[in-house]
XYZ file of C-alpha atoms in Angstrom:
780
model
C -28.288 32.521 -19.670
C -28.293 28.814 -18.967
C -25.000 28.364 -20.880
C -23.510 31.021 -18.801
C -24.648 29.245 -15.523
C -23.322 25.979 -16.858
C -19.896 27.598 -17.652
C -19.817 29.024 -14.221
C -20.733 25.735 -12.371
C -18.183 23.826 -14.414
C -15.202 25.981 -13.372
C -12.310 23.739 -12.285
C -10.833 24.350 -8.829
C -7.759 26.338 -8.535
C -5.574 23.230 -8.002
C -6.881 21.453 -10.901
C -6.028 24.636 -13.141
C -2.460 24.613 -11.866
C -2.334 20.940 -12.845
C -3.084 22.030 -16.529
C 0.438 22.965 -17.379
C 1.757 19.657 -15.928
C -0.801 17.702 -17.872
C 0.001 19.568 -21.228
C 3.763 19.283 -20.686
C 4.031 15.742 -19.373
C 6.285 13.690 -21.409
C 4.770 11.261 -23.830
C 7.424 8.597 -23.246
C 4.889 6.663 -21.293
C 2.460 6.440 -24.007
C 1.805 2.843 -24.998
C 2.335 1.773 -28.563
C -0.832 -0.298 -28.726
C -1.193 -4.089 -29.278
C -2.772 -6.551 -31.575
C -6.494 -6.679 -30.558
C -8.195 -9.841 -30.097
C -7.216 -11.058 -26.453
C -7.818 -9.035 -23.392
C -5.103 -8.393 -20.767
C -4.201 -11.304 -18.288
C -3.092 -9.196 -15.489
C -3.656 -5.727 -14.007
C 0.006 -4.597 -14.585
C -0.645 -4.967 -18.132
C -3.354 -2.258 -18.247
C -0.534 0.332 -18.363
C -0.269 -0.707 -22.050
C -3.894 0.184 -22.693
C -4.032 2.655 -25.920
C -7.658 3.056 -26.436
C -9.802 3.345 -23.305
C -13.649 3.561 -22.984
C -14.923 5.207 -19.700
C -18.484 4.521 -18.785
C -19.956 6.991 -16.315
C -23.225 5.385 -14.741
C -26.169 7.497 -13.575
C -25.332 7.179 -9.977
C -21.785 8.727 -10.820
C -23.005 11.615 -12.875
C -26.049 12.688 -10.867
C -26.502 14.130 -7.498
C -28.231 12.340 -4.623
C -31.407 13.955 -5.223
C -31.357 12.872 -8.828
C -32.034 16.254 -9.987
C -28.924 17.889 -11.531
C -25.386 16.638 -11.968
C -22.564 16.019 -9.397
C -20.293 18.717 -10.697
C -17.270 17.868 -8.258
C -17.189 14.402 -9.319
C -17.542 15.191 -13.185
C -14.771 17.901 -12.764
C -12.349 15.199 -11.209
C -13.275 12.505 -13.993
C -12.706 15.096 -16.718
C -9.275 15.961 -15.386
C -8.189 12.291 -15.335
C -9.540 11.647 -18.843
C -7.831 14.684 -20.094
C -4.534 13.783 -18.576
C -4.644 10.188 -20.131
C -5.577 11.890 -23.410
C -2.797 14.344 -23.239
C -0.533 11.456 -22.616
C -1.244 10.115 -26.195
C -3.972 7.659 -25.262
C -7.437 7.639 -27.126
C -10.138 8.164 -24.781
C -13.912 7.851 -25.253
C -16.655 8.587 -22.713
C -20.217 6.801 -22.466
C -22.089 8.883 -20.287
C -25.466 9.100 -18.507
C -26.913 12.294 -16.947
C -29.164 13.800 -19.817
C -32.127 12.729 -18.020
C -31.016 14.144 -14.538
C -29.856 17.394 -16.219
C -33.079 17.808 -18.316
C -35.156 17.051 -14.992
C -33.534 19.761 -13.279
C -33.973 22.304 -16.043
C -37.661 21.343 -16.707
C -38.396 21.407 -13.001
C -37.027 24.867 -12.917
C -38.976 25.998 -15.937
C -42.213 24.449 -14.677
C -41.980 26.248 -11.269
C -41.020 29.556 -12.968
C -44.050 29.190 -15.284
C -46.516 28.146 -12.370
C -45.414 31.180 -10.277
C -45.875 33.616 -13.155
C -49.460 32.189 -13.791
C -50.341 32.200 -10.011
C -49.013 35.842 -9.669
C -51.156 36.943 -12.688
C -54.277 34.980 -11.361
C -54.166 36.175 -7.819
C -53.131 39.683 -8.347
C -50.252 39.401 -5.738
C -47.107 37.670 -5.238
C -48.101 35.343 -2.457
C -47.718 31.921 -4.068
C -49.797 28.780 -3.160
C -48.322 25.391 -2.668
C -47.142 24.100 -5.995
C -46.844 20.443 -6.955
C -44.760 19.249 -9.976
C -46.141 16.922 -12.332
C -44.331 13.708 -13.213
C -41.751 14.318 -15.783
C -41.495 11.916 -18.797
C -37.934 10.529 -19.162
C -37.615 11.115 -22.946
C -38.690 14.690 -22.545
C -36.059 15.280 -19.721
C -33.493 13.638 -21.954
C -34.358 16.010 -24.989
C -34.225 19.032 -22.537
C -30.950 17.890 -21.021
C -28.746 16.713 -23.899
C -27.487 20.085 -24.904
C -26.744 21.345 -21.494
C -24.881 18.095 -20.445
C -22.829 18.384 -23.708
C -22.082 22.132 -23.034
C -20.917 21.236 -19.529
C -18.442 18.629 -20.782
C -17.260 21.013 -23.369
C -16.763 23.777 -20.832
C -14.796 21.359 -18.356
C -12.589 19.818 -21.168
C -11.750 23.102 -22.637
C -9.937 24.024 -19.341
C -7.428 21.136 -20.484
C -7.200 22.241 -24.145
C -9.085 19.139 -25.055
C -11.720 19.070 -27.844
C -14.893 17.008 -27.336
C -17.655 15.811 -29.739
C -21.216 14.532 -29.155
C -22.232 11.218 -30.529
C -25.940 9.929 -30.014
C -26.570 6.432 -31.019
C -29.507 3.832 -30.688
C -29.857 0.145 -31.094
C -30.399 0.370 -34.691
C -27.119 2.064 -35.257
C -25.393 -1.250 -34.263
C -27.631 -3.697 -35.978
C -27.624 -1.829 -39.431
C -24.381 -2.763 -40.972
C -24.200 0.618 -43.009
C -24.805 2.614 -40.012
C -22.457 0.790 -37.918
C -19.801 1.388 -40.434
C -20.513 4.994 -40.612
C -20.384 5.140 -36.716
C -17.152 3.415 -36.646
C -15.602 5.761 -39.338
C -16.794 8.708 -37.334
C -15.386 7.728 -34.113
C -12.129 6.799 -35.854
C -11.647 10.136 -37.373
C -12.499 11.950 -34.122
C -9.782 9.798 -32.374
C -7.374 10.528 -35.169
C -7.901 14.179 -34.557
C -7.223 13.895 -30.847
C -10.902 14.428 -30.052
C -12.665 12.892 -27.008
C -15.988 11.372 -28.351
C -18.822 11.640 -25.660
C -21.235 9.001 -26.480
C -24.878 8.496 -25.135
C -28.038 6.800 -26.208
C -30.449 9.129 -27.859
C -32.995 8.825 -24.905
C -35.298 11.219 -26.584
C -36.292 8.853 -29.245
C -35.089 5.485 -28.138
C -37.842 2.781 -27.440
C -38.097 0.995 -24.170
C -35.693 -2.001 -24.086
C -37.355 -5.433 -24.749
C -36.599 -8.340 -22.354
C -34.371 -11.066 -23.751
C -33.817 -9.210 -26.856
C -30.185 -10.095 -27.421
C -29.322 -11.550 -30.866
C -27.101 -14.697 -31.196
C -23.671 -13.501 -30.013
C -24.460 -9.891 -30.005
C -25.396 -7.890 -26.914
C -28.508 -5.629 -27.281
C -28.250 -2.116 -26.206
C -30.595 -1.621 -23.259
C -28.640 0.715 -21.017
C -25.152 2.396 -20.990
C -23.512 -0.622 -19.659
C -24.427 -2.699 -22.758
C -23.804 0.450 -24.928
C -20.160 0.807 -23.432
C -19.511 -2.939 -24.009
C -20.825 -2.857 -27.703
C -18.829 0.341 -28.327
C -15.626 -1.060 -26.781
C -15.665 -4.236 -28.899
C -16.905 -2.328 -32.024
C -13.896 0.226 -31.676
C -11.396 -2.515 -30.605
C -10.768 -0.807 -27.320
C -8.174 -2.132 -25.026
C -9.978 -1.113 -21.943
C -13.349 -0.530 -20.604
C -13.470 1.195 -17.214
C -17.212 1.053 -15.916
C -17.839 3.527 -13.078
C -20.695 3.032 -10.751
C -21.674 3.671 -6.985
C -20.269 0.464 -5.579
C -16.563 -0.545 -5.050
C -16.864 -3.386 -7.725
C -18.356 -6.839 -8.032
C -19.103 -8.674 -4.637
C -19.839 -12.276 -4.073
C -22.999 -11.308 -2.303
C -25.067 -8.146 -2.130
C -22.862 -5.169 -0.574
C -23.657 -4.537 3.016
C -24.538 -8.097 3.868
C -22.335 -9.787 6.591
C -20.467 -12.061 4.270
C -20.122 -9.760 1.341
C -16.575 -9.670 -0.012
C -15.163 -7.504 -2.857
C -13.862 -9.715 -5.763
C -10.610 -8.442 -6.937
C -10.328 -10.567 -10.209
C -13.531 -11.988 -11.833
C -13.271 -14.979 -14.177
C -16.053 -15.979 -16.629
C -16.386 -19.316 -14.857
C -17.308 -17.814 -11.433
C -20.680 -16.433 -12.426
C -22.528 -19.246 -10.385
C -20.802 -17.975 -7.171
C -22.296 -14.506 -7.205
C -25.570 -13.461 -5.745
C -26.842 -10.124 -7.021
C -28.622 -7.410 -5.052
C -30.905 -4.686 -6.197
C -29.907 -2.260 -8.806
C -28.626 1.380 -8.360
C -30.914 4.138 -7.083
C -30.844 5.575 -10.658
C -30.285 4.142 -14.181
C -31.583 1.226 -15.847
C -29.117 -1.694 -15.106
C -27.824 -3.193 -11.899
C -24.951 -5.171 -11.191
C -26.018 -8.223 -13.109
C -26.367 -6.021 -16.288
C -22.837 -4.690 -15.680
C -21.309 -8.231 -15.426
C -23.123 -9.393 -18.384
C -21.877 -6.361 -20.521
C -18.265 -6.853 -19.053
C -18.108 -10.634 -19.863
C -19.535 -9.822 -23.410
C -16.732 -7.172 -23.870
C -14.004 -9.524 -22.454
C -15.122 -12.167 -24.949
C -14.615 -9.573 -27.569
C -11.114 -8.817 -26.658
C -11.581 -5.777 -24.320
C -10.396 -5.815 -20.719
C -12.964 -4.508 -18.206
C -12.597 -3.061 -14.653
C -15.772 -2.115 -12.667
C -15.191 0.513 -9.914
C -16.556 3.165 -7.718
C -16.719 6.496 -9.311
C -18.543 8.272 -6.250
C -16.229 7.539 -3.273
C -15.002 11.016 -2.219
C -11.350 9.506 -1.281
C -10.647 7.598 -4.502
C -12.752 9.479 -7.023
C -9.811 11.845 -7.851
C -7.534 9.053 -8.900
C -9.846 6.004 -9.750
C -9.340 6.243 -13.519
C -5.810 6.833 -13.554
C -5.004 4.298 -10.805
C -6.767 1.677 -12.841
C -4.643 2.471 -15.950
C -1.542 2.255 -13.674
C -2.451 -1.320 -12.603
C -3.442 -0.598 -8.997
C -5.740 -2.826 -7.312
C -9.120 -0.702 -7.689
C -12.416 -2.313 -8.269
C -12.906 -5.717 -9.882
C -10.744 -6.802 -12.925
C -12.201 -8.905 -15.279
C -9.721 -11.558 -16.691
C -10.073 -14.694 -18.914
C -6.840 -16.290 -17.534
C -7.288 -17.818 -14.129
C -4.000 -18.310 -12.121
C -3.069 -21.919 -11.088
C -2.504 -20.936 -7.462
C -4.472 -19.034 -4.827
C -5.004 -15.319 -5.004
C -3.105 -13.291 -2.198
C -6.549 -12.765 -0.373
C -6.866 -16.544 -0.324
C -3.395 -17.065 0.975
C -3.816 -14.473 3.704
C -7.053 -16.295 4.777
C -5.111 -19.629 4.849
C -2.282 -18.089 6.800
C -4.710 -16.545 9.443
C -6.782 -19.765 9.785
C -3.623 -21.994 10.217
C -1.943 -19.317 12.261
C -4.522 -19.824 14.856
C -3.661 -23.557 15.079
C 0.067 -22.753 15.243
C -0.556 -20.377 18.339
C -2.624 -23.124 20.066
C 0.477 -25.533 19.748
C 2.417 -26.480 22.867
C 5.688 -24.309 23.149
C 7.818 -27.470 22.544
C 5.994 -28.210 19.516
C 6.822 -24.818 17.958
C 10.342 -25.263 18.990
C 10.514 -28.709 17.264
C 9.384 -26.999 14.072
C 12.063 -24.324 14.236
C 14.749 -26.826 15.010
C 13.592 -29.003 12.086
C 13.927 -26.026 9.941
C 17.589 -25.480 11.056
C 18.262 -29.010 10.144
C 16.850 -28.593 6.794
C 19.084 -25.528 6.166
C 22.209 -27.515 6.608
C 21.033 -30.966 5.268
C 19.644 -29.424 2.139
C 22.283 -26.717 1.634
C 23.254 -28.014 -1.763
C 19.623 -27.402 -3.084
C 19.712 -23.921 -1.543
C 23.107 -22.899 -2.884
C 22.176 -24.211 -6.396
C 18.980 -22.160 -6.436
C 21.197 -19.168 -5.150
C 23.706 -19.528 -7.987
C 20.919 -19.296 -10.518
C 19.549 -16.136 -8.785
C 23.156 -14.841 -8.718
C 24.024 -15.570 -12.379
C 20.711 -13.890 -13.559
C 21.554 -10.758 -11.513
C 24.996 -10.477 -12.789
C 24.154 -10.928 -16.302
C 21.195 -8.335 -15.953
C 23.611 -5.978 -14.361
C 21.229 -3.919 -12.446
C 22.095 -4.825 -9.020
C 24.824 -2.752 -7.128
C 27.515 -4.429 -5.494
C 26.004 -4.139 -1.827
C 22.776 -5.872 -2.915
C 24.737 -8.504 -4.720
C 26.363 -9.289 -1.481
C 23.142 -9.379 0.480
C 21.702 -11.745 -2.498
C 24.610 -14.234 -2.000
C 24.294 -17.261 0.368
C 27.292 -19.753 1.366
C 27.604 -22.636 3.487
C 28.964 -20.438 6.310
C 25.955 -18.266 6.041
C 23.615 -21.167 6.262
C 25.372 -22.577 9.165
C 25.045 -19.285 10.966
C 21.346 -19.061 10.120
C 20.858 -22.510 11.663
C 22.566 -21.402 14.812
C 20.313 -18.360 15.022
C 17.139 -20.419 14.429
C 18.194 -22.782 17.308
C 18.414 -19.868 19.597
C 15.075 -18.817 18.667
C 13.761 -22.357 19.178
C 15.049 -22.081 22.982
C 13.161 -18.611 23.199
C 10.024 -20.016 21.988
C 9.537 -22.222 25.046
C 8.236 -19.373 27.089
C 7.034 -16.784 24.760
C 3.357 -17.217 23.835
C 1.047 -17.612 26.862
C 3.473 -16.002 29.322
C 1.770 -14.186 32.214
C 3.116 -10.576 32.697
C 0.777 -9.457 35.438
C -1.596 -11.383 37.842
C -4.102 -9.351 40.105
C -6.504 -10.721 42.480
C -9.256 -8.142 41.819
C -11.753 -9.594 44.483
C -12.381 -12.951 46.203
C -12.572 -15.618 43.241
C -11.898 -12.994 40.788
C -8.388 -13.112 39.251
C -7.092 -11.076 36.390
C -4.115 -12.045 34.195
C -2.220 -10.138 31.404
C -0.717 -12.662 28.966
C 1.376 -12.604 25.844
C -0.395 -13.491 22.580
C 0.521 -13.322 18.913
C -0.237 -9.978 16.897
C -1.976 -12.031 14.192
C -0.862 -11.900 10.284
C 2.434 -10.312 9.636
C 3.346 -9.176 5.994
C 7.090 -8.990 5.671
C 8.317 -7.405 2.517
C 12.008 -7.922 1.742
C 14.369 -7.279 -1.158
C 17.466 -9.196 -2.284
C 18.188 -10.782 1.048
C 16.910 -14.428 0.958
C 18.395 -15.248 4.398
C 15.651 -13.055 5.752
C 13.031 -15.757 4.856
C 14.061 -18.536 7.290
C 14.841 -15.961 10.076
C 11.605 -14.332 9.783
C 9.772 -17.460 9.452
C 11.364 -18.789 12.661
C 10.380 -15.749 14.658
C 6.777 -15.950 13.359
C 6.574 -19.519 14.342
C 8.082 -18.970 17.753
C 5.617 -16.147 18.379
C 2.575 -18.093 16.967
C 1.958 -15.674 14.180
C 0.837 -16.178 10.689
C 3.292 -14.896 8.017
C 2.887 -13.422 4.646
C 6.237 -13.234 2.812
C 6.931 -10.914 -0.337
C 10.334 -11.294 -1.696
C 12.232 -9.576 -4.309
C 12.167 -11.101 -7.756
C 16.096 -11.072 -7.772
C 15.837 -14.019 -5.248
C 12.871 -15.837 -6.573
C 14.615 -19.198 -6.898
C 16.235 -19.107 -3.505
C 13.062 -17.842 -1.792
C 11.216 -20.706 -3.325
C 13.238 -23.338 -2.030
C 13.660 -21.746 1.345
C 9.782 -21.425 1.655
C 9.358 -25.020 0.563
C 11.753 -26.022 3.449
C 9.833 -23.886 5.866
C 6.425 -25.520 4.902
C 7.980 -29.065 5.176
C 8.962 -28.235 8.791
C 5.549 -26.757 9.561
C 4.012 -29.996 8.204
C 5.449 -31.994 11.178
C 2.540 -30.536 13.410
C -0.090 -29.975 10.555
C 0.330 -26.083 10.197
C 2.017 -25.962 6.712
C -0.078 -22.956 5.497
C 0.758 -20.669 8.426
C 3.637 -19.344 6.246
C 2.744 -18.066 2.697
C 5.081 -16.841 0.009
C 3.462 -14.299 -2.421
C 4.627 -15.274 -5.797
C 1.711 -13.478 -7.856
C 2.201 -10.344 -9.569
C 0.905 -8.239 -6.567
C 2.172 -4.745 -6.243
C 3.664 -3.869 -2.829
C 1.229 -0.989 -2.789
C -1.827 -3.435 -3.149
C -0.537 -5.698 -0.481
C -0.452 -2.669 1.820
C -4.295 -2.001 1.350
C -5.226 -5.409 2.955
C -5.961 -3.668 6.146
C -8.774 -6.069 7.148
C -6.436 -9.082 6.801
C -2.993 -8.000 7.747
C -2.073 -6.763 11.304
C 1.455 -5.580 10.967
C 3.773 -4.863 7.882
C 7.518 -5.279 8.485
C 9.713 -4.101 5.468
C 13.223 -5.166 5.183
C 15.301 -3.517 2.535
C 16.331 -0.030 1.322
C 15.327 3.270 3.026
C 13.342 3.823 -0.231
C 11.244 0.678 0.141
C 10.465 1.290 3.700
C 9.307 5.104 2.802
C 7.102 3.700 0.138
C 5.483 1.165 2.321
C 4.969 3.722 5.077
C 3.271 5.835 2.542
C 1.242 3.091 1.026
C 0.004 1.365 4.106
C -3.719 2.197 4.663
C -4.562 1.385 8.351
C -2.060 -1.110 8.898
C 0.928 -0.347 11.371
C 4.389 -0.430 9.865
C 7.341 -1.558 11.958
C 10.785 -0.315 10.708
C 12.938 2.445 9.927
C 13.145 4.510 6.764
C 16.933 5.516 7.243
C 19.898 4.335 9.123
C 21.956 7.656 9.495
C 24.131 6.393 12.249
C 26.726 8.642 14.001
C 30.079 8.031 15.904
C 31.177 10.993 18.225
C 34.890 11.085 19.141
C 35.186 12.997 22.221
C 38.233 14.922 23.242
C 38.712 12.371 26.003
C 38.673 9.477 23.612
C 41.246 6.544 23.658
C 43.276 6.507 20.467
C 43.246 2.719 20.094
C 39.441 2.488 20.680
C 38.794 5.255 18.221
C 40.549 3.645 15.395
C 38.896 0.138 16.122
C 35.437 1.432 16.553
C 35.423 3.792 13.782
C 36.838 1.231 11.266
C 34.493 -1.399 12.361
C 31.465 0.993 12.294
C 32.044 2.122 8.850
C 34.033 -0.762 7.001
C 32.670 -4.000 8.344
C 29.648 -3.850 6.308
C 28.922 -0.351 4.635
C 25.457 -1.378 3.174
C 24.241 -2.413 6.571
C 21.675 -0.037 8.176
C 23.676 0.101 11.287
C 26.861 1.367 9.551
C 28.232 4.656 10.417
C 27.268 7.476 8.195
C 28.548 10.663 9.959
C 31.602 10.851 11.968
C 31.618 13.865 14.593
C 34.937 14.931 15.832
C 35.541 17.271 18.765
C 37.117 20.491 17.438
C 40.268 20.327 19.791
C 41.208 16.799 18.052
C 41.808 18.735 14.800
C 45.597 18.900 13.888
C 46.469 16.199 16.479
C 48.026 12.777 15.763
C 44.773 11.049 16.682
C 43.022 13.019 13.719
C 45.849 12.053 11.337
C 45.392 8.562 12.256
C 41.776 8.575 11.721
C 42.038 10.087 8.241
C 44.945 7.612 7.383
C 42.769 4.645 8.409
C 39.894 5.806 6.354
C 41.988 6.400 3.280
C 43.674 3.014 3.798
C 40.129 1.510 3.883
C 39.078 3.327 0.810
C 36.364 5.364 2.590
C 35.527 8.565 0.605
C 35.007 11.502 2.994
C 32.452 14.170 2.570
C 33.250 17.474 4.572
C 30.533 18.803 6.561
C 30.278 22.775 6.538
C 32.023 23.300 9.874
C 34.953 20.930 8.956
C 35.211 22.421 5.529
C 35.654 25.841 7.077
C 38.853 24.614 8.777
C 40.557 23.436 5.523
C 42.047 25.190 2.807
C 41.604 22.281 0.407
C 38.755 20.266 1.669
C 37.286 16.870 0.461
C 34.031 17.206 -1.539
C 31.467 18.931 0.536
C 28.458 16.865 1.852
C 25.430 17.773 -0.167
C 23.262 16.965 2.948
C 23.962 16.140 6.465
C 21.145 13.705 6.435
C 22.606 11.180 3.800
C 22.556 7.239 4.240
C 25.538 6.473 1.902
C 25.324 2.827 2.284
C 28.863 2.340 0.869
C 32.388 3.236 1.685
C 31.521 6.858 2.100
C 30.913 9.013 5.129
C 30.316 12.609 6.268
C 33.038 14.179 8.602
C 31.829 17.048 10.766
C 33.304 19.081 13.607
C 31.495 19.962 16.834
C 32.715 22.032 19.828
C 31.225 19.899 22.592
C 29.401 16.629 23.687
C 26.248 18.686 23.950
C 26.667 20.133 20.300
C 27.211 16.493 19.064
C 23.866 15.511 20.753
C 21.988 18.474 19.129
C 23.608 17.523 15.796
C 22.334 14.021 16.027
C 18.874 15.055 17.007
C 18.643 17.482 14.017
C 20.147 15.338 11.382
C 19.911 11.680 12.638
C 17.349 8.986 12.199
C 16.986 7.715 15.660
C 18.662 4.471 14.703
C 22.009 3.968 16.332
C 24.623 6.450 17.676
C 27.852 6.067 19.542
C 30.060 8.208 21.755
C 33.787 7.225 22.192
C 35.123 8.684 25.329
C 36.977 7.744 28.754
C 35.008 10.360 30.432
C 32.270 8.510 32.326
C 30.143 11.554 33.029
C 30.025 12.764 29.602
C 29.180 9.259 28.452
C 26.288 8.800 30.848
C 25.024 12.228 29.659
C 25.136 11.091 26.121
C 23.395 7.919 26.840
C 20.568 9.636 28.768
C 20.111 12.696 26.567
C 20.118 11.046 23.124
C 16.686 9.902 21.861
C 17.903 6.924 19.561
C 16.492 3.371 19.365
C 20.236 2.239 20.224
C 22.821 4.333 22.137
C 26.333 2.929 22.653
C 29.452 3.873 24.750
C 32.786 2.896 23.160
C 31.255 0.090 21.160
C 30.793 -0.193 17.377
C 27.483 0.824 15.791
C 27.416 -2.748 14.123
C 26.352 -4.035 17.521
C 22.680 -2.769 16.642
C 21.816 -6.418 15.517
C 19.366 -8.898 17.041
C 21.783 -11.785 16.702
C 24.423 -9.908 18.527
C 21.872 -8.870 21.109
C 21.119 -12.579 21.689
C 17.640 -12.392 20.149
C 18.566 -15.072 17.895
C 17.594 -13.212 14.898
C 15.415 -10.031 14.195
C 12.631 -9.052 11.819
C 14.192 -5.517 11.698
C 15.245 -2.334 13.437
C 12.381 -0.086 14.373
C 12.984 3.594 15.124
C 9.274 4.033 16.145
C 8.203 5.265 19.617
C 5.617 2.700 20.340
C 5.326 -1.046 20.510
C 9.070 -2.144 19.734
C 12.165 -0.113 19.291
C 15.692 -1.083 18.168
C 16.442 -4.714 16.954
C 13.045 -6.442 17.050
C 13.212 -10.150 17.812
C 10.758 -12.350 19.289
C 9.322 -10.215 22.088
C 8.449 -7.528 19.281
C 6.126 -9.834 17.595
C 3.966 -10.352 20.645
C 1.096 -8.339 22.180
C -1.088 -9.088 25.214
C -4.651 -9.752 26.140
C -6.481 -9.731 29.576
C -7.940 -12.809 31.026
C -10.386 -12.549 33.781
C -11.483 -15.649 35.750
C -14.541 -15.199 37.917
C -17.483 -17.096 39.671
C -20.525 -15.367 38.553
C -19.473 -11.797 39.251
C -21.170 -8.646 38.159
C -20.233 -5.199 38.138
C -23.422 -4.583 40.366
C -21.545 -6.693 43.036
C -19.130 -3.893 43.554
C -21.561 -0.967 43.441
C -22.368 1.321 46.449
C -25.048 -1.212 47.543
C -23.142 -4.309 46.560
C -21.747 -6.943 48.755
C -18.319 -7.261 47.317
C -15.095 -5.048 47.718
C -12.100 -4.658 45.326
C -8.823 -6.099 46.689
C -6.403 -5.472 43.818
C -3.678 -7.508 45.225
C -0.688 -8.227 42.988
C -0.030 -11.969 42.887
C 3.229 -13.749 41.788
C 3.817 -13.949 38.082
C 4.340 -17.254 36.311
C 2.884 -19.752 33.806
C -0.689 -20.418 34.702
C -1.785 -23.892 35.510
C -4.688 -25.321 33.524
C -7.803 -25.038 35.729
C -5.929 -23.487 38.765
C -8.132 -21.352 40.811
C -7.898 -19.423 44.012
C -9.201 -21.363 46.815
C -10.207 -18.534 49.114
């Protein structure tokens, strides 16, 4: 009956059962080939290569909050992840707690049942008196719980066609050479047969741990942390994942004001850690976990300590760790020479506050100096860029549009310098500008003023010219800046960042702009929600979509697609049509503001204007994809468009036919991306309707879509084009990197002064807006 209950409790949810087929049919091309054991992985990204993995489940992970019984939902999720990795071809081992808790639940049930039967027989009726439970001895609970725990694991793993085997050990099994060899041989054979060994200390017979009982260079098995470490080293495991009820290792007890999660822990950092109390259950605390982790690390096994109880991450914690994601604390023997990305962000924020407090002319001086450096040191910049270009061409993985973006020239650098000087002028009245001034009451004045957003994270691909542009805008707006560039432009980005910091040094704010050069994944950067205030992606639509999905609690400014339309109305001028369509599509096809769909009024078909449009596109080598309506008019049509929502980014476009201006607007609303859309017509009424009805960031009349650009708008430069509905929209320049705060200057005023029985009255008078003078007060 008990086993039937266990099988019933261990049934996996429906979604998980559907996942089984995917697990079993997942290709094994991702299976690591293993590595020579002896040194641990140096970086998280290398964890993908882990072949043999030990997963340690702490008592707090396995047991319920009341410590009586198992947390079945968490266990089901853990089993699913382990089975998935096992079915990929990895060798998985589990070191588990839970026998005591399972046995305690079982024994309490049996004792209550026994007491109730005895009381019923003694009293002669079914009315039960208050029953107290005796204190249960841990070894007895372990003896009663081991078989049930194993039956539960077996039932769960069976759902994924995965076989398990139970292995009970004690300290003596590791200290006795013959027993250790037998244990090793048994585990090796189980792994060879694709069986998951489930290992636990034989708590029914194991003696209490003796303090300070470690032998020279050997860790003694006092708890499952030390057991997992000893087992991982003995079996030459690549990775040990220790799951507990905390996110990882903190520099001080979790919950304290200054506690910070440590992303990567190095053996030399032990003195900087203050340990708290141990977990609510189990034998070891965090100190024991760190000691076991360092011992395993010394033995050549990489270690990650992470939270296995958090409901939002439990379903992926093990697989996320194996995929190299920033989860928990990673133990590494190799300490990088430079600061971590968290330290870089803290330095940027701290120095950014100093940058924001500089006088406007000081920020302008920094930007002008950077503009000068771009032209004075152009030979260094172009030499670094040539290295990147040569590497990209030899690798052969960049398409022509991206190679064009990667390339710099003297003309491009001169153009950049001109744009930076425009930003320097705009910086004079950006931060601290008064937008609204109100006299709330006598001697009580309220102001709304512009202030920096804080710390910006700008992620860009193979476009190094983005670095000085964005840096100048951040400096002008008083924002700290974290830059993550594509590896394709690593050499160019490095020299441009050095020049940026050289310019910043003239006023002592060198660290306000940081270039992330560590092996940080973009997804990991997007999780720094307590350190970064705004993310700005610059690159492909796929990059923007990935960042929008990965950002956790951080606003993302940008657009995922640039599906721009040009509508040719029946009243359009022939000359304007040819000029605008050619420029919109052919000037820079890879740009996000290039035309992707050409909408033509039905009455233009079979006219000389239509023939001229087609001839021009053919001359420019533009491949045409016919929309469904256009294809219906043709006997032999071009290749039909697979989708009307395609951003080609090349000399290709979709051509579709509409019956009216209103139908064009409806088409754009349905298939567009709210980026930039154009109408070509001489009919002013139609044009005004188009401009008013269309809900896009940029709407143009008789102008090329290529005008949707910060430089052409006179912004000096842009950090990107936003299609969002809030904060900033369209080309985002200096103004889009500012927010506001309210400043109230009073003279001992309180809210009670304005109550029903107070002596003051609200005035709410709007005052002239301008730059506030230091110490200026109303004399009335």
